[in-house]
Coordinates of C-alpha atoms in Angstrom, one line a residue:
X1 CA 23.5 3.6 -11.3
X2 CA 22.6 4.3 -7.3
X3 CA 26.3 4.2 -5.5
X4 CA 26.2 1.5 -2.9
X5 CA 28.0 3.9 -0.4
X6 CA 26.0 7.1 -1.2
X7 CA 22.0 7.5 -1.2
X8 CA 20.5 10.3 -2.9
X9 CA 16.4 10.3 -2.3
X10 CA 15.9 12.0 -4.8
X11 CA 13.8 11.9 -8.1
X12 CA 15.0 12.9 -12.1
X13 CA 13.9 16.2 -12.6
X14 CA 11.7 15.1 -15.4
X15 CA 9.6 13.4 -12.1
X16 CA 10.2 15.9 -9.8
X17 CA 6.5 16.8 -9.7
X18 CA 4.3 13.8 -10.8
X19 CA 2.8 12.6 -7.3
X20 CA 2.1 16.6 -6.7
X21 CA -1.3 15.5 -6.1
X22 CA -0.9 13.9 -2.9
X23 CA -2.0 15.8 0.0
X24 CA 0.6 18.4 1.5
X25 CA 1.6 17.7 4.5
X26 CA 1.4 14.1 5.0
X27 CA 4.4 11.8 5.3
X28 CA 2.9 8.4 2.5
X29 CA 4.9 5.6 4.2
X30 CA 2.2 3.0 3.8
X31 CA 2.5 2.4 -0.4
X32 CA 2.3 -0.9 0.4
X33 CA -1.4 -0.8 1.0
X34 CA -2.9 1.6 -2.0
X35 CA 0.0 2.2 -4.0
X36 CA 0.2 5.8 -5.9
X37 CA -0.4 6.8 -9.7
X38 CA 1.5 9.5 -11.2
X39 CA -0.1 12.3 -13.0
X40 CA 0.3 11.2 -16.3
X41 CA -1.3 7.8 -15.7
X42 CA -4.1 9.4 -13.9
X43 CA -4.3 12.0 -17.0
X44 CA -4.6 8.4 -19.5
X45 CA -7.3 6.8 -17.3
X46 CA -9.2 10.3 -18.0
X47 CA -9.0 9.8 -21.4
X48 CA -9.9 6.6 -21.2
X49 CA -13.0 6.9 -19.0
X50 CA -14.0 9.9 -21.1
X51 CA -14.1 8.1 -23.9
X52 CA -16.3 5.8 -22.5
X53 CA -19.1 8.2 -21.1
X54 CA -19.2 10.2 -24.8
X55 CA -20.0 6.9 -26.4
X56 CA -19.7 3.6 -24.7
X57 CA -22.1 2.0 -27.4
X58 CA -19.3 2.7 -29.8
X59 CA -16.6 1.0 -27.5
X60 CA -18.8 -1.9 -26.5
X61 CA -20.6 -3.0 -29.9
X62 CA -18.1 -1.4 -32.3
X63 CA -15.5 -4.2 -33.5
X64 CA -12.0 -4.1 -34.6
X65 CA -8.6 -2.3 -32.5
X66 CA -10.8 0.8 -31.5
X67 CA -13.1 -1.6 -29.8
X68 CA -13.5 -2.4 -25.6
X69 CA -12.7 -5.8 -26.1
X70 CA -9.3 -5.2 -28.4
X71 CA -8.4 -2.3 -25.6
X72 CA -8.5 -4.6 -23.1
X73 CA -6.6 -7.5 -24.7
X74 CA -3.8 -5.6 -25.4
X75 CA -4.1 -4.1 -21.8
X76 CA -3.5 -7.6 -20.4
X77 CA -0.9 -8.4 -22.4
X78 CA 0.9 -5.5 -21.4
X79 CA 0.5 -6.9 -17.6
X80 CA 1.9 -10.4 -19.0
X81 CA 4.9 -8.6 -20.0
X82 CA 5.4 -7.3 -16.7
X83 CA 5.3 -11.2 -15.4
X84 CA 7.4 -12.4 -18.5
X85 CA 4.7 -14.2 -19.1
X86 CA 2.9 -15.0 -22.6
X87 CA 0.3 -13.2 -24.5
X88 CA -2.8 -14.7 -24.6
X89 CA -1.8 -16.4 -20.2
X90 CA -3.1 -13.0 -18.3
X91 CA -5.9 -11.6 -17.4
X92 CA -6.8 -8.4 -16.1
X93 CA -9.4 -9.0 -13.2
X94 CA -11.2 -6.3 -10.9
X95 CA -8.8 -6.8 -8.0
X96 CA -6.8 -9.5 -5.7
X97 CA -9.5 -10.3 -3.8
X98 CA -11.3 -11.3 -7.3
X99 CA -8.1 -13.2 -8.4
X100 CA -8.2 -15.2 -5.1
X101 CA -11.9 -15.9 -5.4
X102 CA -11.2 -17.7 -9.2
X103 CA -8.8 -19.9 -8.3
X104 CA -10.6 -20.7 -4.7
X105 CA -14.0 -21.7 -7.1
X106 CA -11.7 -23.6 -9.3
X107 CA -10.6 -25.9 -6.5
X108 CA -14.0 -25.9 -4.5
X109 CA -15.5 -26.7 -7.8
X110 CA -12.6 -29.7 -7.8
X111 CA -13.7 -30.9 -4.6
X112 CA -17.5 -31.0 -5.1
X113 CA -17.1 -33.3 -8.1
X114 CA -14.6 -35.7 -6.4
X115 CA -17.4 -35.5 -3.4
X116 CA -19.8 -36.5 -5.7
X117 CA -17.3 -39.2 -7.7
X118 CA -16.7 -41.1 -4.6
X119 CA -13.4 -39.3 -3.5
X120 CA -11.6 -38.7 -6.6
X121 CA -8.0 -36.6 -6.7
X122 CA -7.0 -39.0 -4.5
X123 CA -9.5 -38.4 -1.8
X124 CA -7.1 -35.4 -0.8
X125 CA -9.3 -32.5 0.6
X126 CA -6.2 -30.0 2.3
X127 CA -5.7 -27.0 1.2
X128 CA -2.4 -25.2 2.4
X129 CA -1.6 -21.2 2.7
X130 CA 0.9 -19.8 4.9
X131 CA 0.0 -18.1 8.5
X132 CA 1.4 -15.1 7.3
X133 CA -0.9 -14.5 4.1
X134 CA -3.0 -12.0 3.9
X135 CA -6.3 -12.4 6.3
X136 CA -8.8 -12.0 3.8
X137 CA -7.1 -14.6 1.2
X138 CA -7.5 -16.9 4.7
X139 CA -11.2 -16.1 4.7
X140 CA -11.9 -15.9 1.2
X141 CA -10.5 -20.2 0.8
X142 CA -12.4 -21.1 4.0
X143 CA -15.9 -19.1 2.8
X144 CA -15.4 -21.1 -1.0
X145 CA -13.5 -24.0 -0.1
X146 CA -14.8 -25.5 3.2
X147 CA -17.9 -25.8 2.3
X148 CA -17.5 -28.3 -1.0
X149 CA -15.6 -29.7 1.8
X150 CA -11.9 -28.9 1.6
X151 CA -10.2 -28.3 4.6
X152 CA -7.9 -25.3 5.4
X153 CA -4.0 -25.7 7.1
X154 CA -1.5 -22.8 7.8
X155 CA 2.4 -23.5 7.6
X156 CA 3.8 -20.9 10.1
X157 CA 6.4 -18.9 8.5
X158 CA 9.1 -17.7 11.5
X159 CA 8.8 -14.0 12.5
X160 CA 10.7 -12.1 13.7
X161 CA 14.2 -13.3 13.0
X162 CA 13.3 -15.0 9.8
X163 CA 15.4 -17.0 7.4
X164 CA 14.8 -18.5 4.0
X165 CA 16.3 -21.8 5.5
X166 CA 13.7 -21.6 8.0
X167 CA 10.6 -21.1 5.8
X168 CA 11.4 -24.0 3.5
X169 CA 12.1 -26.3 6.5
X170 CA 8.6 -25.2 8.1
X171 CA 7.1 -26.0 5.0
X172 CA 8.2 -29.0 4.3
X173 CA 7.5 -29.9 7.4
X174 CA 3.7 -28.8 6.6
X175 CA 3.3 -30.6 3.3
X176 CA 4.1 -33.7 5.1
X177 CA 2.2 -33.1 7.5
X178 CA -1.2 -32.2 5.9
X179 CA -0.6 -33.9 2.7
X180 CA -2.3 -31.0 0.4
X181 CA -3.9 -30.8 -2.8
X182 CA -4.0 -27.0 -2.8
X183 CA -1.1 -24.7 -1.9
X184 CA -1.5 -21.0 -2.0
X185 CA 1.8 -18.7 -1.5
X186 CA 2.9 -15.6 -1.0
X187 CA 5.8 -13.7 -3.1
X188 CA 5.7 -10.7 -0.8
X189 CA 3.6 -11.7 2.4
X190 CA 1.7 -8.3 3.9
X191 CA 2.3 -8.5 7.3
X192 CA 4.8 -9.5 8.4
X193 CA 6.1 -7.6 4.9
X194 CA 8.6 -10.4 3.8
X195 CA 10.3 -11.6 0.6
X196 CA 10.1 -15.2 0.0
X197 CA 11.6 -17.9 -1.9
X198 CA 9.1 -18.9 -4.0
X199 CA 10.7 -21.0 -6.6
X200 CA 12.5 -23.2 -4.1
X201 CA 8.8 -23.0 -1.9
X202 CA 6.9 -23.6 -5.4
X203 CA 9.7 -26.7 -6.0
X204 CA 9.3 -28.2 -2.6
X205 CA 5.2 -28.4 -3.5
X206 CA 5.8 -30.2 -6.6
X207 CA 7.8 -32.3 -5.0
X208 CA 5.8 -33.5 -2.4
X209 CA 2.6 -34.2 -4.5
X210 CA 1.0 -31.1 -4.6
X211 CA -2.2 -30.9 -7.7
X212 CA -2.1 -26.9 -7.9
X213 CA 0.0 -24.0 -6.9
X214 CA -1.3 -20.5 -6.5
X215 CA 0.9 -17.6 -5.9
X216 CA -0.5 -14.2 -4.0
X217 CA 2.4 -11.9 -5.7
X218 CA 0.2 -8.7 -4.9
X219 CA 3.4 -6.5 -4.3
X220 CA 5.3 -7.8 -6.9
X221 CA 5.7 -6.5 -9.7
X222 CA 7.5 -3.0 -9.2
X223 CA 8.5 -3.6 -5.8
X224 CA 10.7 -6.2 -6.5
X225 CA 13.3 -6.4 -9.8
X226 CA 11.9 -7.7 -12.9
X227 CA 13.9 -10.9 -13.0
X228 CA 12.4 -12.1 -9.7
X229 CA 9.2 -11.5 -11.5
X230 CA 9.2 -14.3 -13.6
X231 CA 6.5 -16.9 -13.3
X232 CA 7.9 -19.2 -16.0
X233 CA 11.3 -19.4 -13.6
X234 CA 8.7 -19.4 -10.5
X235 CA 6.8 -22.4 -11.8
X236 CA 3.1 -22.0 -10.2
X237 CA 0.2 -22.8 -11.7
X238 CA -1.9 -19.4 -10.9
X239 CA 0.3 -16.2 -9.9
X240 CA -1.5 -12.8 -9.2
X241 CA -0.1 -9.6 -8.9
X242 CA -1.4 -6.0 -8.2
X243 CA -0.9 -3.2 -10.6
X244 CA -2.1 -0.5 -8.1
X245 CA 0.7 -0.8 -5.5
X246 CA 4.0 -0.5 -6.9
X247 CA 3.4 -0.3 -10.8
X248 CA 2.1 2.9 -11.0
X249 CA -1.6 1.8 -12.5
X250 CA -4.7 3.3 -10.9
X251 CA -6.9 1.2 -8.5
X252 CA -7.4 -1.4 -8.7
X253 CA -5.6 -3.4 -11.3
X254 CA -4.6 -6.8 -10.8
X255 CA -2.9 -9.5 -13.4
X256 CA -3.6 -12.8 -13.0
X257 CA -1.6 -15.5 -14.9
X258 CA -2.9 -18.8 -15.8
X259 CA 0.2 -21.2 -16.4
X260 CA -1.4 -23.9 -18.6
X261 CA -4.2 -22.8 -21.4
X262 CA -5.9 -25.5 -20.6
X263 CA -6.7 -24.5 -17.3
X264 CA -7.1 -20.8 -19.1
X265 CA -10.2 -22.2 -20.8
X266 CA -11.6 -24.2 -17.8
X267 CA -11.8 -21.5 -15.3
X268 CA -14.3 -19.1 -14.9
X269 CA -15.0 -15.6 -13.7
X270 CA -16.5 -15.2 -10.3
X271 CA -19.3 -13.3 -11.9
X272 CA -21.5 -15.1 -14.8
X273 CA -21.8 -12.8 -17.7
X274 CA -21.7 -12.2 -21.6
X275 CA -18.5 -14.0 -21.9
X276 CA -19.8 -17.2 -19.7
X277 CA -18.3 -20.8 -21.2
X278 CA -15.4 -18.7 -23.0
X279 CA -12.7 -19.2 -20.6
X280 CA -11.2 -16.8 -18.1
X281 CA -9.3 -14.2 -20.5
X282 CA -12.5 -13.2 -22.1
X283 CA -14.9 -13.6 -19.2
X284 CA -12.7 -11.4 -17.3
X285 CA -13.3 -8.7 -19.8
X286 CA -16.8 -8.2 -19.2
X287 CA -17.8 -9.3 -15.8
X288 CA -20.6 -7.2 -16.2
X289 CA -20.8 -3.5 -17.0
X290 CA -18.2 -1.8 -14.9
X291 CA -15.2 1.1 -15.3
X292 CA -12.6 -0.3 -17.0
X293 CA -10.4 3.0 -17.3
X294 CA -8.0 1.7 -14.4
X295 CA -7.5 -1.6 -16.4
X296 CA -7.0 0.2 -19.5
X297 CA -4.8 2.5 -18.1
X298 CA -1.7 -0.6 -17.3
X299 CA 0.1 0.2 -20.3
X300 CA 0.5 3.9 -19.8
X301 CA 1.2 2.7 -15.4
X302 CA 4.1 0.2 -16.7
X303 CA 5.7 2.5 -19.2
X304 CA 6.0 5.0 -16.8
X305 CA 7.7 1.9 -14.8
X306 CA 9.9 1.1 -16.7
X307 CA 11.0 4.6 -17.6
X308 CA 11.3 6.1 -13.9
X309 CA 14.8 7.1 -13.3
X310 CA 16.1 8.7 -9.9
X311 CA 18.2 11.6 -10.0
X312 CA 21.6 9.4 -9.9
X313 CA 19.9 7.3 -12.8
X314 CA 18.4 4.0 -10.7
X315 CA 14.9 2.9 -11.4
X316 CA 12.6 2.4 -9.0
X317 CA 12.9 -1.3 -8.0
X318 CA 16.6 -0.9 -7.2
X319 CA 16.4 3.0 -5.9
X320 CA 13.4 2.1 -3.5
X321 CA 15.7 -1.2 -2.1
X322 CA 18.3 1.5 -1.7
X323 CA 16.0 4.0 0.2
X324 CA 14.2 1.3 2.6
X325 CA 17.8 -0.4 3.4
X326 CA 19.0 3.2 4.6
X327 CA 16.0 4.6 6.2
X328 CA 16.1 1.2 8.0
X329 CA 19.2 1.3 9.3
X330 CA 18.1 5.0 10.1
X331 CA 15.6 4.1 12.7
X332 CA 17.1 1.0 13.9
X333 CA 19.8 3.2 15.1
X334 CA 18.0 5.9 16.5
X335 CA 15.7 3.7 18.5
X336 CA 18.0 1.1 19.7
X337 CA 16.9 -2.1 17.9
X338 CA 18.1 -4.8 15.6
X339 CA 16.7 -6.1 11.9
X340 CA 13.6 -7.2 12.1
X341 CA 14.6 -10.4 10.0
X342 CA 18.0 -12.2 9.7
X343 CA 18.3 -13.2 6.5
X344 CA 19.0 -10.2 4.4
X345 CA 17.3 -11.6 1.3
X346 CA 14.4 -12.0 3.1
X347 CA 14.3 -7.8 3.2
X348 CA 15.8 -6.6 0.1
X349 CA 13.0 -4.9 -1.4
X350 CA 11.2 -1.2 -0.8
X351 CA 8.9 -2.8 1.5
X352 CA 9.8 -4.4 5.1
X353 CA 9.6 -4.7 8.7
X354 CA 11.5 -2.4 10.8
X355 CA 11.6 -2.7 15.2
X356 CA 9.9 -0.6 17.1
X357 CA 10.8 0.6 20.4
X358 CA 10.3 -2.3 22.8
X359 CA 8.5 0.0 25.4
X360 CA 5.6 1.8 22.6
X361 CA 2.6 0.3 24.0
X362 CA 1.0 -1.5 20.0
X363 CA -1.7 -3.6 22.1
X364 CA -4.9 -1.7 20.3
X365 CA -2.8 -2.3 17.1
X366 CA -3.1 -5.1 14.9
X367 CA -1.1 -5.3 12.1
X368 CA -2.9 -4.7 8.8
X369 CA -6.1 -3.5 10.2
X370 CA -7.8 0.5 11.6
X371 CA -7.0 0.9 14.8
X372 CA -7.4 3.3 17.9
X373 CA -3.9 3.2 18.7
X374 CA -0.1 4.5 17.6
X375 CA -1.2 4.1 14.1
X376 CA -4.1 7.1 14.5
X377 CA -1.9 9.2 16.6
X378 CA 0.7 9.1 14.1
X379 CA -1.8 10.4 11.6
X380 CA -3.6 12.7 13.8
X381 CA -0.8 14.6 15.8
X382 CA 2.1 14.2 13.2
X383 CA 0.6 13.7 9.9
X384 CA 2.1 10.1 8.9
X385 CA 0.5 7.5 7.5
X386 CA 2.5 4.2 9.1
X387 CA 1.1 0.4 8.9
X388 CA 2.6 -0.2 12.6
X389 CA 1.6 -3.4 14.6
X390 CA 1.4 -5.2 17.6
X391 CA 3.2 -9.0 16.9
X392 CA 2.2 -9.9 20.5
X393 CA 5.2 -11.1 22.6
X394 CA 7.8 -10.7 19.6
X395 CA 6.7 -6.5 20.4
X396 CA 6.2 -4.2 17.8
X397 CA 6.8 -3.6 14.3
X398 CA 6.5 -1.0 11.4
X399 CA 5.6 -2.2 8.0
X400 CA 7.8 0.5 6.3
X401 CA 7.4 1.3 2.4
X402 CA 9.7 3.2 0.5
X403 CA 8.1 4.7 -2.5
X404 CA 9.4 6.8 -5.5
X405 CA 8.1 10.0 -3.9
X406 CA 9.3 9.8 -0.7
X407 CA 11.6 12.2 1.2
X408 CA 13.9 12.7 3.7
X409 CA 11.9 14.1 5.8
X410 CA 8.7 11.9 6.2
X411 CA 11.1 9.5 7.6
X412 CA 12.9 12.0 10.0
X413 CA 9.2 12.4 10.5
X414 CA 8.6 9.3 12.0
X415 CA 12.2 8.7 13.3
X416 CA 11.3 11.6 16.0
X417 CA 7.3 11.1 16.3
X418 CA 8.1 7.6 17.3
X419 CA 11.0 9.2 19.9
X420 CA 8.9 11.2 21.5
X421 CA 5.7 8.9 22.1
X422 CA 8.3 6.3 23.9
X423 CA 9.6 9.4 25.8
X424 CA 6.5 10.4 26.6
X425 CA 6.0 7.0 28.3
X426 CA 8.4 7.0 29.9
X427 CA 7.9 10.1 32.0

């Protein structure tokens, strides 16, 4: 296993070249966003998508294992493993944007019905995310939701200088407060980049009355260890994760788990189609005629997962921890500033928030979204690719990933780009 004391950023030999594909030249410290695939998951979505072009009539009306239908099955429950979750509770949907919309229909389909009943579910209409979810998860439960007459509330998470104390208190505090029906959560909120306590969070819900629990775990599964991927331990009702960042599978490819089959055979698709009335696992394999290569490529992505080894034998859950903590603590003390959070649990992943300079000037930078500012000259004059962002008066702040294929030098790279822009302000 990865010494505690000693970092070694460095792949096994047997992956030295499997993300040879990326583009020389350019320090990747944005995973977070797109993710990577390896060569020979990209080589296993070939086959796959070949096989469909030479005879997709074969693969769509032919029956039995070499069918479509069987391929996929066994594709989602592959990504149920992954959530120690059971076959038969997954399904493989087009991306998180798709899983959000299901369970946003669900509830605005809830709401209509009590509208129509007179008030029903208790006449509660509140639905709850946190201010720190990601924006179009916000826009996606106000474009579905508010108009069968829910109404949207934000619990403010505390950034920087975050605790897991502090979270749960600020929810609680909005669950009283609001009184919802609906609570959607983050595992691994975007930006700010944190790692949150979702059992206790998911807990505190239950407790306080709460109809139905959604989890947005889109970084999940890779990022963080496996036993912190458990949604039978995390106890929410819908949980959601995407395949395409940290597992290794081809975008997109997201796993959405429904916690009761009951509610498996009450929900629906987004999109209407052959499948319609059948419940969500087998609507969800055939929304309409589509590629399915990427989603039929997750068992080839999480085998390569789960057999990733660095070259001092850690895999890469625990090695990219290892890497972010000490490229972290790199920049922090080249550029003079503290953790971004406080709590330490709150950061122990291959993802997080690292300070910025409090004189780099972030104001045409807003976290998560293109911008005209650092971000572009980063990529344009020193060939990084950084998710930086301006956090208004708390100053600026670089979502740093740490991914498999990372070296030393991309983040010496942006240790010194970042240097010299501040020094270059300052003269």
């Amino acid at each position: 296993m990865a010494s505690k004391s000693i970092f070694i950023r460095l792949p096994a030999a047997l992956h030295a070249a499997d993300f040879s594909h990326h583009a020389s030249g350019i320090a990747r410290l944005n995973n977070g966003s797109f993710g990577s695939t390896p060569k020979s998951v990209i080589e296993a979505e070939h086959v796959h998508r070949s096989n469909w072009r030479a005879n997709p009539d074969a693969a769509y009306f032919g029956g039995g294992c070499g069918s479509l239908d069987a391929a996929l099955i066994s594709a989602a429950n592959a990504a149920a493993g992954s959530l120690s979750a059971p076959s038969e509770s997954v399904a493989l949907v087009e991306n998180a944007s798709v899983a959000t919309a299901i369970i946003a229909s669900r509830w605005g389909d809830a709401l209509r019905r009590d509208g129509a009943n007179g008030g029903g579910g208790g006449g509660r209409s509140n639905i709850l995310l946190l201010d720190v979810c990601y924006k179009a998860v916000g826009h996606c439960l106000r474009e579905i939701c508010v108009p069968a007459g829910g109404r949207v509330h934000y619990a403010h998470v505390p950034f920087p200088d975050t605790t897991a104390g502090a979270v749960l208190e600020s929810l609680d505090a909005a669950l009283l407060a609001t009184e919802p029906r609906f609570v959607l959560l983050d595992h691994v909120s975007s930006q700010p980049a944190l790692v949150l306590p979702v059992a206790e969070m998911v807990a505190l819900c239950r407790e306080r009355g709460v109809d139905e629990v959604a989890i947005d775990g889109a970084h999940a599964v890779g990022l963080l260890p496996t036993a912190s991927v458990d949604v039978g331990a995390i106890g929410a009702d819908f949980y959601y994760t995407n395949l395409h960042k940290w597992a290794f599978a081809p975008g997109p490819s997201t796993a959405l788990h429904v916690a009761d089959g009951r509610v498996v055979a009450s929900t629906r698709h987004v999109v209407p189609s052959w499948n319609v009335g059948r419940g969500l696992l087998a609507e969800s394999r055939w929304p309409g005629t589509r590629d399915f290569a990427s989603a039929l490529a997750v068992p080839a992505a999480l085998e390569y997962l789960a057999a990733w080894r660095s070259a001092d034998g850690a895999g890469a859950a625990e090695y990219n921890a290892t890497g972010w903590r000490k490229a972290a603590e790199m920049l922090n003390e080249a550029w003079g500033v503290g953790p971004a959070v406080a709590d330490p649990t709150l950061a122990n992943a291959g993802m997080g928030m690292v300070r910025l300079p409090p004189t780099l000037d972030l104001s045409r930078d807003a976290p998560g979204e293109p911008s005209t500012g650092v971000r572009t000259i980063l990529r344009d004059r020193y060939g990084i690719e950084a998710a930086v962002g301006g956090f208004g008066d708390h100053g600026g702040f670089v979502r740093l990933s740490h991914a498999v294929y990372n070296t030393d030098e991309d983040f010496e790279r942006l240790r010194d780009a970042i240097s010299e822009l501040v020094a270059e302000k300052s003269t």
